[in-house]
Tab-separated table of C-alpha atoms in Angstrom:
chain	number	residue	atom	x	y	z
L	1054	MET	CA	134.846	84.223	94.110
L	1055	LYS	CA	136.402	83.028	97.316
L	1056	ILE	CA	137.658	86.002	99.427
L	1057	LEU	CA	140.130	85.548	102.400
L	1058	ILE	CA	139.983	88.603	104.357
L	1059	ASP	CA	142.963	88.834	106.796
L	1060	ASN	CA	141.920	90.977	109.669
L	1061	SER	CA	144.701	89.470	112.034
L	1062	ASN	CA	147.046	92.091	112.507
L	1063	LEU	CA	144.381	94.949	113.441
L	1064	VAL	CA	144.454	96.002	117.106
L	1065	ALA	CA	142.581	99.398	117.532
L	1066	GLY	CA	141.542	102.350	116.145
L	1067	GLY	CA	140.447	103.325	112.594
L	1068	GLY	CA	141.764	100.017	111.344
L	1069	ILE	CA	139.268	97.896	113.044
L	1070	GLN	CA	136.489	100.494	112.010
L	1071	VAL	CA	137.319	100.247	108.285
L	1072	ALA	CA	137.255	96.376	108.834
L	1073	ILE	CA	133.964	96.205	110.604
L	1074	SER	CA	132.312	98.718	108.054
L	1075	PHE	CA	133.627	96.690	104.998
L	1076	LEU	CA	132.174	93.480	106.431
L	1077	LYS	CA	128.599	95.130	107.094
L	1078	ASP	CA	128.691	96.474	103.486
L	1079	LEU	CA	129.393	92.889	102.278
L	1080	ILE	CA	126.179	91.611	104.031
L	1081	THR	CA	124.216	94.599	102.610
L	1082	LEU	CA	125.339	93.701	98.938
L	1083	ALA	CA	124.191	90.071	99.581
L	1084	HIS	CA	126.663	88.592	96.891
L	1085	ASP	CA	127.049	84.981	96.929
L	1086	ASP	CA	130.686	85.211	97.259
L	1087	GLN	CA	132.353	83.003	99.930
L	1088	TYR	CA	133.924	85.493	102.589
L	1089	ILE	CA	136.627	83.779	105.039
L	1090	VAL	CA	137.717	86.168	107.704
L	1091	VAL	CA	140.753	85.727	109.939
L	1092	GLN	CA	140.739	88.031	112.831
L	1093	SER	CA	142.666	89.147	115.865
L	1094	HIS	CA	140.948	88.704	119.317
L	1095	TYR	CA	140.684	92.471	119.353
L	1096	ILE	CA	138.545	92.825	116.317
L	1097	ALA	CA	136.849	89.607	117.291
L	1098	ASN	CA	135.560	91.099	120.465
L	1099	ALA	CA	133.887	94.027	118.101
L	1100	ILE	CA	132.038	91.592	115.857
L	1101	ASN	CA	128.920	89.433	116.513
L	1102	LYS	CA	129.325	86.364	114.160
L	1103	GLU	CA	125.446	85.753	114.706
L	1104	ASP	CA	124.843	88.838	112.348
L	1105	PHE	CA	126.260	87.307	109.232
L	1106	PRO	CA	124.937	84.736	106.803
L	1107	THR	CA	126.223	81.477	105.910
L	1108	ASN	CA	128.860	82.627	103.176
L	1109	PHE	CA	130.860	84.068	105.948
L	1110	SER	CA	133.206	81.979	108.074
L	1111	PHE	CA	135.265	83.513	110.851
L	1112	TYR	CA	138.353	82.047	112.513
L	1113	ASN	CA	139.770	83.836	115.630
L	1114	LEU	CA	143.342	83.761	116.306
L	1115	ASP	CA	143.890	82.484	119.912
L	1116	LYS	CA	146.052	84.848	121.984
L	1117	GLU	CA	149.105	83.031	121.881
L	1118	THR	CA	149.349	82.851	118.217
L	1119	ASP	CA	148.041	86.547	118.240
L	1120	LYS	CA	151.089	87.637	120.235
L	1121	SER	CA	153.508	85.925	118.250
L	1122	LYS	CA	154.580	87.161	114.693
L	1123	SER	CA	156.146	83.793	113.728
L	1124	LYS	CA	153.487	81.859	114.728
L	1125	LYS	CA	150.959	83.980	113.255
L	1126	ILE	CA	152.944	83.750	109.806
L	1127	LYS	CA	153.005	79.969	110.123
L	1128	PHE	CA	149.254	79.800	110.844
L	1129	LEU	CA	148.259	82.285	107.848
L	1130	LYS	CA	150.280	80.376	105.327
L	1131	ASN	CA	148.937	76.882	106.375
L	1132	PHE	CA	145.659	78.335	106.482
L	1133	GLU	CA	145.658	79.918	103.218
L	1134	ASN	CA	146.872	76.797	101.529
L	1135	LYS	CA	144.068	74.859	103.406
L	1136	VAL	CA	141.360	77.092	101.992
L	1137	SER	CA	142.542	78.127	98.646
L	1138	PRO	CA	141.127	81.423	98.306
L	1139	ASP	CA	140.884	83.211	94.989
L	1140	ILE	CA	142.221	86.560	96.442
L	1141	ILE	CA	143.272	87.549	99.779
L	1142	PHE	CA	142.782	91.014	101.335
L	1143	THR	CA	145.121	92.211	104.204
L	1144	VAL	CA	142.761	95.188	105.253
L	1145	PHE	CA	145.837	96.968	106.619
L	1146	GLY	CA	149.442	95.515	106.130
L	1147	PRO	CA	151.983	94.928	105.671
L	1148	SER	CA	151.535	91.094	105.064
L	1149	TYR	CA	154.977	89.429	106.431
L	1150	HIS	CA	154.616	86.198	104.286
L	1151	LYS	CA	154.825	85.370	100.803
L	1152	SER	CA	151.218	83.773	99.620
L	1153	ASN	CA	150.573	81.462	96.743
L	1154	PHE	CA	147.428	83.470	96.127
L	1155	PRO	CA	147.090	86.883	94.662
L	1156	LYS	CA	146.838	89.387	97.625
L	1157	VAL	CA	145.884	92.989	97.988
L	1158	VAL	CA	147.149	94.891	100.813
L	1159	GLY	CA	145.888	98.261	102.270
L	1160	PHE	CA	148.759	100.929	103.401
L	1161	ALA	CA	148.176	103.284	106.387
L	1162	ILE	CA	151.706	103.829	107.936
L	1163	PRO	CA	152.627	107.271	107.891
L	1164	TYR	CA	156.251	107.337	109.030
L	1165	ILE	CA	157.393	105.425	105.792
L	1166	ILE	CA	156.216	108.168	103.520
L	1167	TYR	CA	156.616	111.258	105.481
L	1168	PRO	CA	160.176	110.980	107.235
L	1169	GLU	CA	160.118	114.968	106.962
L	1170	SER	CA	157.469	115.330	109.577
L	1171	PRO	CA	158.533	117.349	112.284
L	1172	PHE	CA	157.668	114.611	114.695
L	1173	LEU	CA	160.181	112.227	113.443
L	1174	LYS	CA	162.733	114.991	113.121
L	1175	ASN	CA	162.299	115.795	117.070
L	1176	ILE	CA	162.439	112.571	118.498
L	1177	SER	CA	165.632	110.978	120.064
L	1178	LEU	CA	168.320	109.155	118.098
L	1179	LYS	CA	166.990	105.807	119.632
L	1180	GLU	CA	163.580	106.519	118.533
L	1181	LYS	CA	164.734	107.523	115.025
L	1182	ILE	CA	166.718	104.404	114.671
L	1183	TYR	CA	163.584	102.448	115.665
L	1184	TYR	CA	161.327	104.079	113.065
L	1185	LYS	CA	163.808	103.762	110.453
L	1186	SER	CA	164.278	99.997	111.244
L	1187	LEU	CA	160.535	99.648	110.943
L	1188	ASP	CA	160.404	101.687	107.806
L	1189	VAL	CA	162.973	99.358	106.010
L	1190	LEU	CA	161.036	96.334	107.373
L	1191	LYS	CA	157.579	97.005	106.558
L	1192	THR	CA	158.684	98.708	103.018
L	1193	TYR	CA	160.309	95.307	102.262
L	1194	CYS	CA	157.372	93.325	103.237
L	1195	PHE	CA	154.750	95.741	101.239
L	1196	LYS	CA	156.894	95.413	98.368
L	1197	LYS	CA	157.691	91.715	98.432
L	1198	TYR	CA	154.564	90.436	99.666
L	1199	SER	CA	151.650	92.134	97.812
L	1200	ASP	CA	150.261	92.135	94.406
L	1201	ALA	CA	148.583	95.482	94.740
L	1202	LEU	CA	148.383	98.161	97.301
L	1203	ILE	CA	145.514	100.206	98.381
L	1204	PHE	CA	146.249	103.863	99.547
L	1205	GLU	CA	143.843	106.201	101.386
L	1206	THR	CA	144.983	109.366	99.715
L	1207	ASP	CA	146.633	110.134	96.085
L	1208	ASN	CA	149.298	112.034	97.839
L	1209	ALA	CA	150.145	108.861	100.033
L	1210	ARG	CA	150.186	106.604	96.913
L	1211	GLU	CA	152.299	108.911	94.658
L	1212	VAL	CA	154.898	109.412	97.455
L	1213	PHE	CA	155.203	105.576	98.239
L	1214	VAL	CA	155.656	104.607	94.452
L	1215	LYS	CA	158.431	107.471	93.827
L	1216	LYS	CA	160.119	107.056	97.226
L	1217	LYS	CA	160.356	103.033	97.373
L	1218	ASN	CA	160.207	102.465	93.742
L	1219	TYR	CA	157.222	100.279	94.019
L	1220	LYS	CA	156.400	98.734	90.334
L	1221	LYS	CA	153.278	96.763	91.223
L	1222	ALA	CA	149.528	97.978	90.906
L	1223	THR	CA	148.390	100.825	93.297
L	1224	TYR	CA	145.100	102.274	94.010
L	1225	THR	CA	143.669	105.100	96.026
L	1226	VAL	CA	140.570	104.281	98.010
L	1227	SER	CA	139.575	107.033	100.437
L	1228	ASN	CA	138.595	106.724	104.101
L	1229	THR	CA	134.970	107.708	104.717
L	1230	LEU	CA	132.650	108.918	107.265
L	1231	ASN	CA	131.409	106.646	109.859
L	1232	GLU	CA	127.782	105.662	109.107
L	1233	VAL	CA	126.579	107.387	112.436
L	1234	PHE	CA	126.795	110.586	110.612
L	1235	TYR	CA	124.275	109.849	108.040
L	1236	ASN	CA	121.659	108.632	110.505
L	1237	LYS	CA	120.672	111.520	112.800
L	1238	GLN	CA	118.127	109.466	114.431
L	1239	ASN	CA	120.951	107.774	116.429
L	1240	TRP	CA	122.753	110.813	117.255
L	1241	LYS	CA	122.988	111.359	121.141
L	1242	LYS	CA	122.976	114.762	122.742
L	1243	ILE	CA	126.051	115.231	124.911
L	1244	ASP	CA	125.947	117.947	127.683
L	1245	ILE	CA	129.283	119.773	127.613
L	1246	PRO	CA	130.557	121.479	130.811
L	1247	GLN	CA	131.549	125.193	130.852
L	1248	LEU	CA	129.880	125.672	127.487
L	1249	ASP	CA	129.487	129.540	126.722
L	1250	LEU	CA	128.173	129.956	123.190
L	1251	THR	CA	129.480	133.561	122.835
L	1252	ASN	CA	133.252	132.157	123.093
L	1253	ALA	CA	135.126	130.766	120.690
L	1254	ASN	CA	134.897	126.980	121.307
L	1255	ILE	CA	137.783	125.014	119.965
L	1256	LEU	CA	137.387	121.296	119.632
L	1257	CYS	CA	140.339	118.867	119.652
L	1258	LEU	CA	139.065	115.533	118.798
L	1259	THR	CA	142.022	113.295	119.534
L	1260	ALA	CA	143.784	110.303	120.916
L	1261	ASN	CA	146.826	110.799	123.277
L	1262	TYR	CA	149.666	110.153	120.969
L	1263	ALA	CA	152.998	112.340	120.558
L	1264	HIS	CA	152.502	112.806	117.012
L	1265	LYS	CA	149.001	114.742	117.358
L	1266	ASN	CA	151.085	117.626	118.599
L	1267	LEU	CA	148.853	118.346	121.589
L	1268	ALA	CA	151.947	119.931	123.301
L	1269	ILE	CA	151.372	122.930	121.006
L	1270	ILE	CA	148.033	124.114	122.758
L	1271	PRO	CA	149.837	125.804	125.783
L	1272	LYS	CA	151.869	127.841	123.026
L	1273	VAL	CA	148.388	128.920	121.244
L	1274	ILE	CA	146.856	129.722	124.279
L	1275	ASP	CA	149.720	132.119	125.259
L	1276	ALA	CA	149.764	133.554	121.668
L	1277	LEU	CA	145.868	134.151	121.753
L	1278	GLN	CA	146.362	136.087	124.976
L	1279	LYS	CA	149.098	138.227	123.265
L	1280	ILE	CA	146.697	138.792	120.344
L	1281	ASP	CA	143.668	139.902	122.733
L	1282	GLN	CA	143.640	139.818	126.336
L	1283	ASP	CA	139.819	140.129	126.079
L	1284	PHE	CA	139.502	137.000	123.384
L	1285	LYS	CA	137.014	134.761	125.063
L	1286	PHE	CA	137.903	131.058	124.097
L	1287	LYS	CA	138.214	127.489	125.426
L	1288	PHE	CA	139.807	124.276	124.060
L	1289	TYR	CA	137.671	121.335	124.475
L	1290	ILE	CA	139.712	118.261	124.514
L	1291	THR	CA	138.384	114.595	124.098
L	1292	LEU	CA	141.216	113.312	126.684
L	1293	GLU	CA	141.393	113.294	130.539
L	1294	GLN	CA	143.370	115.854	132.203
L	1295	GLN	CA	145.802	113.373	133.643
L	1296	ASP	CA	146.677	112.260	130.023
L	1297	ILE	CA	148.307	115.443	129.393
L	1298	ASN	CA	149.283	117.228	132.557
L	1299	PHE	CA	149.541	120.715	131.190
L	1300	PRO	CA	150.788	123.356	133.595
L	1301	GLU	CA	148.051	124.496	136.032
L	1302	GLU	CA	147.703	128.140	134.399
L	1303	TYR	CA	146.255	126.913	131.352
L	1304	ASN	CA	143.535	124.988	133.241
L	1305	SER	CA	141.000	127.795	132.850
L	1306	TYR	CA	141.232	127.624	129.007
L	1307	ILE	CA	140.821	123.871	128.564
L	1308	VAL	CA	137.927	121.601	129.328
L	1309	PHE	CA	138.850	117.835	129.337
L	1310	ILE	CA	135.750	115.933	128.263
L	1311	GLY	CA	137.267	112.440	128.104
L	1312	LYS	CA	136.467	109.777	125.662
L	1313	ILE	CA	133.193	110.533	123.765
L	1314	GLU	CA	130.961	107.486	122.281
L	1315	LEU	CA	130.497	107.673	118.704
L	1316	SER	CA	126.887	108.366	118.895
L	1317	ASN	CA	127.668	111.365	120.790
L	1318	ILE	CA	130.284	112.917	118.527
L	1319	PRO	CA	127.978	114.688	116.002
L	1320	SER	CA	126.418	116.660	118.906
L	1321	LEU	CA	129.949	117.631	119.951
L	1322	TYR	CA	130.584	119.121	116.928
L	1323	GLN	CA	127.182	120.902	116.729
L	1324	GLN	CA	128.343	122.765	119.756
L	1325	MET	CA	131.752	123.721	118.530
L	1326	ASN	CA	133.078	126.759	116.499
L	1327	ILE	CA	136.491	125.542	115.246
L	1328	ILE	CA	137.924	122.304	114.528
L	1329	PHE	CA	141.710	122.241	115.655
L	1330	ILE	CA	143.819	119.519	113.937
L	1331	PRO	CA	147.561	120.162	114.680
L	1332	THR	CA	148.731	116.394	113.963
L	1333	LEU	CA	152.197	115.901	112.655
L	1334	LEU	CA	151.950	112.543	111.046
L	1335	GLU	CA	148.859	110.962	109.414
L	1336	VAL	CA	147.966	109.149	106.293
L	1337	PHE	CA	144.409	110.043	106.656
L	1338	SER	CA	142.016	111.212	109.565
L	1339	ALA	CA	138.357	111.029	109.473
L	1340	THR	CA	138.044	113.752	111.704
L	1341	TYR	CA	138.883	116.357	108.596
L	1342	LEU	CA	135.738	114.697	107.014
L	1343	GLU	CA	133.589	114.750	110.100
L	1344	ALA	CA	134.524	118.627	110.508
L	1345	MET	CA	133.653	119.313	106.792
L	1346	TYR	CA	130.261	117.094	107.225
L	1347	MET	CA	129.254	119.238	110.300
L	1348	GLY	CA	129.785	122.487	108.912
L	1349	LYS	CA	132.596	123.249	110.901
L	1350	PRO	CA	135.860	125.448	109.920
L	1351	ILE	CA	139.171	123.759	110.290
L	1352	VAL	CA	142.387	124.947	111.528
L	1353	ALA	CA	145.203	122.390	110.655
L	1354	SER	CA	148.870	121.700	110.458
L	1355	ASP	CA	150.333	122.315	107.078
L	1356	MET	CA	151.224	118.946	106.072
L	1357	PRO	CA	150.887	117.070	102.685
L	1358	PHE	CA	148.323	114.861	104.124
L	1359	SER	CA	146.104	117.490	105.561
L	1360	ARG	CA	146.080	119.575	102.284
L	1361	ASP	CA	145.400	116.224	100.069
L	1362	ILE	CA	142.511	115.849	102.066
L	1363	CYS	CA	141.075	119.313	102.849
L	1364	LYS	CA	142.307	121.232	99.776
L	1365	ASP	CA	141.193	125.047	100.166
L	1366	ASN	CA	138.538	124.429	102.916
L	1367	ALA	CA	141.054	124.793	105.890
L	1368	LEU	CA	143.367	127.400	107.431
L	1369	TYR	CA	146.816	125.879	107.365
L	1370	CYS	CA	149.517	126.699	109.823
L	1371	ALA	CA	153.387	126.001	110.322
L	1372	PRO	CA	152.950	122.842	112.446
L	1373	LEU	CA	155.078	123.883	115.541
L	1374	LYS	CA	154.173	127.500	115.338
L	1375	GLY	CA	151.503	128.519	118.314
L	1376	GLU	CA	151.218	131.947	117.002
L	1377	GLU	CA	149.996	130.722	113.700
L	1378	TYR	CA	147.562	128.850	114.967
L	1379	ALA	CA	146.386	131.291	117.339
L	1380	LYS	CA	146.049	133.990	114.505
L	1381	ALA	CA	144.040	131.609	112.560
L	1382	ILE	CA	141.696	130.689	115.409
L	1383	TYR	CA	141.282	134.504	116.148
L	1384	ASN	CA	140.593	135.480	112.490
L	1385	LEU	CA	137.984	132.862	112.224
L	1386	LYS	CA	136.010	133.975	115.332
L	1387	LYS	CA	136.121	137.552	114.191
L	1388	ASP	CA	135.395	137.122	110.434
L	1389	LYS	CA	132.346	135.367	109.914
L	1390	THR	CA	132.627	135.811	105.968
L	1391	LEU	CA	135.923	133.832	106.191
L	1392	GLU	CA	134.012	131.166	108.394
L	1393	LYS	CA	131.216	130.908	105.932
L	1394	ILE	CA	133.710	130.279	102.946
L	1395	LEU	CA	135.519	127.667	104.579
L	1396	VAL	CA	132.352	125.791	105.544
L	1397	LYS	CA	130.866	125.970	102.146
L	1398	LYS	CA	133.896	124.845	100.558
L	1399	GLY	CA	134.168	121.837	103.054
L	1400	LEU	CA	130.441	120.869	102.626
L	1401	GLU	CA	131.364	120.596	98.794
L	1402	ASN	CA	134.624	118.798	99.410
L	1403	VAL	CA	133.316	116.120	101.637
L	1404	LYS	CA	131.075	115.005	98.743
L	1405	ASN	CA	134.198	113.750	97.009
L	1406	PHE	CA	134.940	110.942	99.581
L	1407	GLY	CA	131.938	108.728	99.021
L	1408	THR	CA	130.192	106.348	101.423
L	1409	SER	CA	131.463	103.148	103.222
L	1410	MET	CA	129.641	101.237	100.344
L	1411	ASP	CA	131.518	103.201	97.711
L	1412	ARG	CA	134.688	102.245	99.380
L	1413	THR	CA	133.577	98.531	99.595
L	1414	LEU	CA	132.728	98.576	95.857
L	1415	SER	CA	136.097	99.888	95.109
L	1416	TYR	CA	137.721	97.286	97.095
L	1417	LEU	CA	135.780	94.489	95.195
L	1418	ASP	CA	136.490	95.950	91.875
L	1419	ILE	CA	140.130	95.925	92.805
L	1420	PHE	CA	140.223	92.190	93.797
L	1421	LYS	CA	138.546	91.459	90.532
L	1422	LYS	CA	141.340	93.233	88.680
L	1423	THR	CA	143.964	91.780	90.822
L	1424	LEU	CA	142.675	88.456	90.162
L	1425	TYR	CA	142.409	89.030	86.370
L	1426	ALA	CA	145.951	90.420	86.274
L	1427	SER	CA	147.192	87.087	88.101
L	1428	ASN	CA	145.391	84.986	85.968
L	1429	LYS	CA	146.928	86.578	82.812
L	1430	LYS	CA	150.554	85.639	84.055
């Protein structure tokens, strides 16, 4: 099979990690398929082409093409017709053009499927119009310019199919743990400032986006103090203090540890008691899986995506109610039986998500099904 892998719209974060993991798995499989990879300069900087065998070809978009959607579309259409692939895989879409070859597209845009999110309800009218226009455009492209869609959760797939009346093939292929978690020899210890193992040490492993709901943290701190003034706790946040600028009176309850290298993350989990994930808008977050795998209990916002991933191994709280999060944190620290139950359920649940290789094999199977369906038309 000749597979064109379109990584041209990947900019940062989880999308690039998934794309790189997929390519590395393809090396391990050592199939004789031909892989043609078109990539943005963002992902090109993260890949060493010398690590790949001769059946891989890489084509990097120049920055001018990368920045212009119309130029990118023109390039991709011409390039596709030039190489004539059997199948095209846009790792995360949408794709913005009609192709002459069957195309499988990954979906990971939460505001399209969760318009009821408190994040979208509480933004300005201007922002609401902006997100709605993106919803309309991207939904049109997902429906028009794909032959099959891949979702990261069953809930995301079911909601999109129902709300958007999508009639083509859909599949669920879960995200997975990063391979660093499976290789303890690659773990690097991190020394965390102000760590007191007798406290409730609460980890918030996050990027600084409004939908991550970090503004709830001062309200949680206030509520914890009301529950028990003698309760000892600290939030450890993977940001710099200037990223958030909470009022000064909360500084004694928060340690800003900044951005963490991937190899340090398992060590960070090991030193925490509770993982705090109050996010308001996701399709998938690997943080849930990481917490389960590392044997840590989760306090999470009560959202469809969090329940779909965590099932019954988390404590769920009304997304914007600091007192509910505080009560969950307090109960977890005080009730060791509750903690053990959640950890045990999490360790069982995480087994359902497989490895990156499982994900890659699922992708390849979907390519074959899509190609077969296309040939029958």
